[in-house]
Coordinates of C-alpha atoms and ligand atoms in Angstrom, one line a residue:
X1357 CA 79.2 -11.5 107.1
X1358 CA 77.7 -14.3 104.5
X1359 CA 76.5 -17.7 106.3
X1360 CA 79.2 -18.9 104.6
X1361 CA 82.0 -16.9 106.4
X1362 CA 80.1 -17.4 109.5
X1363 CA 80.6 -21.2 109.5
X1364 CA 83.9 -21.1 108.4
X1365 CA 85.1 -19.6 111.5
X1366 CA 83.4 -21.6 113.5
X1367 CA 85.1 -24.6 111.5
X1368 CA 88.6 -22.9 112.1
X1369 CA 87.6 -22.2 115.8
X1370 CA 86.8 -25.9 116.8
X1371 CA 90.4 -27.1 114.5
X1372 CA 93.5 -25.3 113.7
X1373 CA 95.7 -22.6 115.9
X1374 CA 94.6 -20.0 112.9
X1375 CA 91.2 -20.5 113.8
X1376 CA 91.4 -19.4 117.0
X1377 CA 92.5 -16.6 115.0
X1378 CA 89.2 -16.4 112.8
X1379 CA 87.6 -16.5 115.9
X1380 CA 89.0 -13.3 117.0
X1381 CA 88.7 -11.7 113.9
X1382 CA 85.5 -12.4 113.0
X1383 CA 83.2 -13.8 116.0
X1384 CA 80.8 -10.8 116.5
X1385 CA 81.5 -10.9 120.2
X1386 CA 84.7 -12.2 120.6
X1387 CA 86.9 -9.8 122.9
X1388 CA 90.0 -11.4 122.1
X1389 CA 91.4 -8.8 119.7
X1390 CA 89.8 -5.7 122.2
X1391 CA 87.2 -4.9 123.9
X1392 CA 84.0 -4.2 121.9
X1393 CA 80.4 -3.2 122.9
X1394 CA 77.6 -6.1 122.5
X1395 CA 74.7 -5.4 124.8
X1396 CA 73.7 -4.3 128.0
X1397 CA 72.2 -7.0 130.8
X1398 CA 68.6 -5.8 130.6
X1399 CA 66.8 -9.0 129.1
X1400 CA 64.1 -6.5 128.4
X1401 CA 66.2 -4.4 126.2
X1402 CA 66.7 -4.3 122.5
X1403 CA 68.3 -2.1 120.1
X1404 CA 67.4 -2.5 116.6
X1405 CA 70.7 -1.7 115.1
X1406 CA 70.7 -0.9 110.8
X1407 CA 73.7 -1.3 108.6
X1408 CA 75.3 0.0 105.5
X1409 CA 72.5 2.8 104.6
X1410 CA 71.3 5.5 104.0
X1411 CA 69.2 3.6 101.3
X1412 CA 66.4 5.5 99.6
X1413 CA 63.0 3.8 100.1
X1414 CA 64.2 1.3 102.5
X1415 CA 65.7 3.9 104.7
X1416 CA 62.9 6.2 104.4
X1417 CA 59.9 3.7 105.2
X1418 CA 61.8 2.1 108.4
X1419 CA 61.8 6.0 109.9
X1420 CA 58.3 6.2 109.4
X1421 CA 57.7 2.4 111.1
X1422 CA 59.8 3.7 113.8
X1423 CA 58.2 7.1 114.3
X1424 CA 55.1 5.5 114.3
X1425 CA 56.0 3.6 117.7
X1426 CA 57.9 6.1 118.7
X1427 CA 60.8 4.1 118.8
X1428 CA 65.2 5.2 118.2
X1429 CA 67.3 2.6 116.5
X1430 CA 70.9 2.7 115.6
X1431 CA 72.3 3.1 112.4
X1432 CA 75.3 2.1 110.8
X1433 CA 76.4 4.1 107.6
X1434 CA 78.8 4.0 104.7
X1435 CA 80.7 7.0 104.5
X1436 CA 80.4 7.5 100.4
X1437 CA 76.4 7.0 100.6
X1438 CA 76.3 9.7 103.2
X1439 CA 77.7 12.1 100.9
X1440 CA 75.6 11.1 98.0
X1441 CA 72.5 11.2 100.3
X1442 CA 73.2 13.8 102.8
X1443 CA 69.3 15.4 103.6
X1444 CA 68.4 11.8 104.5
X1445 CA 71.2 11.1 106.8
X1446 CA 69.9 14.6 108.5
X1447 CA 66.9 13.3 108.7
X1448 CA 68.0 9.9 110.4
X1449 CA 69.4 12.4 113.3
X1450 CA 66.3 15.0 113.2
X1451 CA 64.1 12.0 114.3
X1452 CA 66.5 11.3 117.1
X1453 CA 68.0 7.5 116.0
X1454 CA 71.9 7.2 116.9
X1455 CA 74.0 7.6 113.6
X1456 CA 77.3 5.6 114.1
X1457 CA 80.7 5.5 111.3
X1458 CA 80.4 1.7 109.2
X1459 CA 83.5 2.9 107.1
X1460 CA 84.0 4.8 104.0
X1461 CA 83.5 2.0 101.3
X1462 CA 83.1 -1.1 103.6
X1463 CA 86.1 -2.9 103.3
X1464 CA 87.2 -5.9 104.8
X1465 CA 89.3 -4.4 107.5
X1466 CA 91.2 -7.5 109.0
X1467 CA 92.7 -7.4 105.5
X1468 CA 93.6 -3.9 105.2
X1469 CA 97.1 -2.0 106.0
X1470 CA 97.1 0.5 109.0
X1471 CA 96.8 3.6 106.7
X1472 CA 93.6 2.3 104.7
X1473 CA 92.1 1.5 108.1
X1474 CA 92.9 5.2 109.3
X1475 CA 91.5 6.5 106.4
X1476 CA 88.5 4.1 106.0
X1477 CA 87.4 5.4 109.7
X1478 CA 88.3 8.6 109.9
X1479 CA 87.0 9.8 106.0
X1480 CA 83.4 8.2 107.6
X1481 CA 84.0 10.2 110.7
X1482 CA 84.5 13.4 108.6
X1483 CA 82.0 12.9 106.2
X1484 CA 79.4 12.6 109.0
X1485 CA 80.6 15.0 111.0
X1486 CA 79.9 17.9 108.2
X1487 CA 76.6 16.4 107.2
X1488 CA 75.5 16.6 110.8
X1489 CA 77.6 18.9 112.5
X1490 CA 77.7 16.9 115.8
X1491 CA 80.3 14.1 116.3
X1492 CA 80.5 10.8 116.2
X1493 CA 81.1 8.2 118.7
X1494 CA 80.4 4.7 117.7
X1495 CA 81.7 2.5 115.3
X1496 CA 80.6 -1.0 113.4
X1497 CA 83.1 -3.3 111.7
X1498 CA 82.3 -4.0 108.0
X1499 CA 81.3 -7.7 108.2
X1500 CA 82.1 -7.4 112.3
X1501 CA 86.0 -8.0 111.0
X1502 CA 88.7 -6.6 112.9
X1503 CA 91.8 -7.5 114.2
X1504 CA 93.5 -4.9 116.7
X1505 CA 95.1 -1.9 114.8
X1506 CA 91.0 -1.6 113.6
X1507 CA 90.2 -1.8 117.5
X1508 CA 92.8 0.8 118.4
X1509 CA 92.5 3.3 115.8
X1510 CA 88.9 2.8 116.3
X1511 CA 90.1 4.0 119.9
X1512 CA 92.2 6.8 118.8
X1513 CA 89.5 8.2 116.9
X1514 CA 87.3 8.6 119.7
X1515 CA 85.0 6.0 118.3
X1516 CA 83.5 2.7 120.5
X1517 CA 83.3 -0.3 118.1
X1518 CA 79.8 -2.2 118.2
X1519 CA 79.2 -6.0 117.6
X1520 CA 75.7 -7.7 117.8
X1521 CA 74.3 -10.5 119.2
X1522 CA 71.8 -11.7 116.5
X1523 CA 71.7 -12.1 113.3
X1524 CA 68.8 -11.5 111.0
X1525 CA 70.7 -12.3 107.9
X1526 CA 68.4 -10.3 105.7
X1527 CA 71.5 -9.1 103.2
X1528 CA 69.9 -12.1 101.5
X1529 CA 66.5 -11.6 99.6
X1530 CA 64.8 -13.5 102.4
X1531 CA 61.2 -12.7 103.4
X1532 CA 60.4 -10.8 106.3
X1533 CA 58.5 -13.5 107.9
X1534 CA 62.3 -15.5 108.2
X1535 CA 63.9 -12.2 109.0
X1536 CA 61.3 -12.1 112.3
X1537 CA 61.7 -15.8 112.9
X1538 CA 65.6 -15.3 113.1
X1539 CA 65.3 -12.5 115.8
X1540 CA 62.3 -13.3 117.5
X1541 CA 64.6 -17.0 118.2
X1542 CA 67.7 -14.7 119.1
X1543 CA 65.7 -12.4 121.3
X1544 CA 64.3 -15.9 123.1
X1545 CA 67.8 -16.9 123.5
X1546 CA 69.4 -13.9 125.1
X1547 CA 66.2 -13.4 127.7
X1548 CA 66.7 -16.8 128.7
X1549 CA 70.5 -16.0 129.4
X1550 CA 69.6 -13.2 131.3
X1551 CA 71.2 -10.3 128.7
X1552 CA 70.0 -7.9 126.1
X1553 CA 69.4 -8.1 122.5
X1554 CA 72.0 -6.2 120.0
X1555 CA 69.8 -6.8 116.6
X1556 CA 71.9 -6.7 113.2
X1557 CA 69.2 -5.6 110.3
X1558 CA 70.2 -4.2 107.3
X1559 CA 68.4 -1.4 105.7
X1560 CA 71.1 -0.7 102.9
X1561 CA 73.9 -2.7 101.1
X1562 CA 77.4 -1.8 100.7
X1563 CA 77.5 -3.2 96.7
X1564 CA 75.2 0.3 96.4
X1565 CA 72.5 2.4 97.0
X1566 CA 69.0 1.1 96.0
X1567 CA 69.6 -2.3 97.4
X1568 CA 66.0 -4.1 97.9
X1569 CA 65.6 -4.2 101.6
X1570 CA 61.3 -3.7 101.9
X1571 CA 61.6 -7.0 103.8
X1572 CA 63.7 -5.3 106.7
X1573 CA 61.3 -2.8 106.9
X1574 CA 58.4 -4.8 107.3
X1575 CA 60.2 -6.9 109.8
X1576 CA 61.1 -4.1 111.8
X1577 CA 57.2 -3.5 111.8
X1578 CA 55.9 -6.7 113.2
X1579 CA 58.7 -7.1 115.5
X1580 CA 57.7 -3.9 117.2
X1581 CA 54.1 -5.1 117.2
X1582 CA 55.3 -7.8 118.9
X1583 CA 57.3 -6.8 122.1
X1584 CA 56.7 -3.4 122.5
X1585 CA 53.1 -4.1 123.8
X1586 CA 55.1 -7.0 126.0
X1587 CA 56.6 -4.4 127.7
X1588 CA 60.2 -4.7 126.2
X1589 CA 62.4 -1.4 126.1
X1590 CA 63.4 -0.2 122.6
X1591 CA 67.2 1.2 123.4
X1592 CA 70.0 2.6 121.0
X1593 CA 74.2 1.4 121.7
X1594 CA 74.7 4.8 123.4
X1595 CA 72.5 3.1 126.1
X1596 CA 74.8 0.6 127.3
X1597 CA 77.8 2.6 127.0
Ligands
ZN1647 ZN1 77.9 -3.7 106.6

């Protein structure tokens, strides 16, 4: 979701009857349309969670930051750049991060008849499942958009559909240092309210592979210099389910 998309439904939210709508559809923890997995209520928990990979370079360098602290994220993928890159999704599941389904081709799915949605989720279920040979279970709305068919096929599909609870709005070209200001605030936030931290990074970008996302990865660096020596618990989703 853009910044822009984000404000507008909060706009619709606080005015119209269709907003309250929007807020449903696209408010990464509303519950309103289903119920939907946001974080567990360990302040000291976070789980870096990467979308719309696998990604070349970007992909590659954030395993080796994460292997270095020894650390398992969550990641997010595109059905048709699994299939294009299917050694380095392997390799995402050989060093023991939590693959979940982010669609076939990204679509906007609060848009999208019940068929597309079908196929959107199970094609990415399929596509993973015979790269890795082990099934999957979670699932991450394109743009967090959904509206209940997505929620229930997600259902029938086996699959548990993930929000987050920051943002680190680094599908812009924005530096790392903002991407780690715009966490280390969320993560702030959250421990004062007493819950976890669901992270949304982005290692890859659904336009294609080769997307620049060296920024994320350096991010993801610091931020791990940061708070693991504080003591905080790097988790994947499958932790709080
Ligand atoms: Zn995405």
């Amino acid at each position: 979701m853009t910044s822009i998309q984000l404000a507008t439904a909060a706009v619709l939210t606080a005015s119209t009857a269709a907003g309250g709508l929007a807020y449903a559809a696209l408010w990464p923890q509303s519950q309103l349309f289903g119920r939907v997995l946001v974080a567990g209520s360990n302040p000291n928990e976070i789980a870096l969670t990467y979308d719309d990979g696998p990604n070349d370079d970007a992909t590659e360098r954030l395993l080796e930051v994460l292997a270095r602290h020894e650390v398992h994220a969550t990641f997010f993928l595109i059905g048709g750049f699994v299939r294009q890159r299917p050694a380095l999704v392997r390799s995402i599941a050989a060093a023991g991060h939590l693959i979940g389904n982010h669609t076939m081709t990204h679509p906007w799915l609060s848009w999208q008849s019940s068929a597309r949605i079908r196929e959107e989720l199970a094609g990415c279920n399929a596509v993973l499942e015979d790269t890795l040979g082990a099934p999957v279970r979670f699932f991450r709305p394109p743009h967090g958009a959904r509206r209940p068919v997505v929620l229930r096929t997600a259902r029938e599909l086996g699959l548990t559909a993930v929000q987050w609870n920051i943002t680190a709005f680094d599908w812009n070209p924005i530096p790392a240092e903002k991407i780690l200001a715009n966490v280390t605030q969320g993560i702030a936030h959250n421990r004062k309210r007493g819950r976890a931290s669901n992270v949304l990074m982005h290692d890859g970008g659904h336009l294609g592979i080769g997307q620049p996302r060296l920024p994320t990865v350096e991010a993801t660096s610091r931020l791990l210099q940061q708070y693991k020596p504080a003591g905080m618990r790097f988790v994947t989703v499958a932790d709080w389910a």
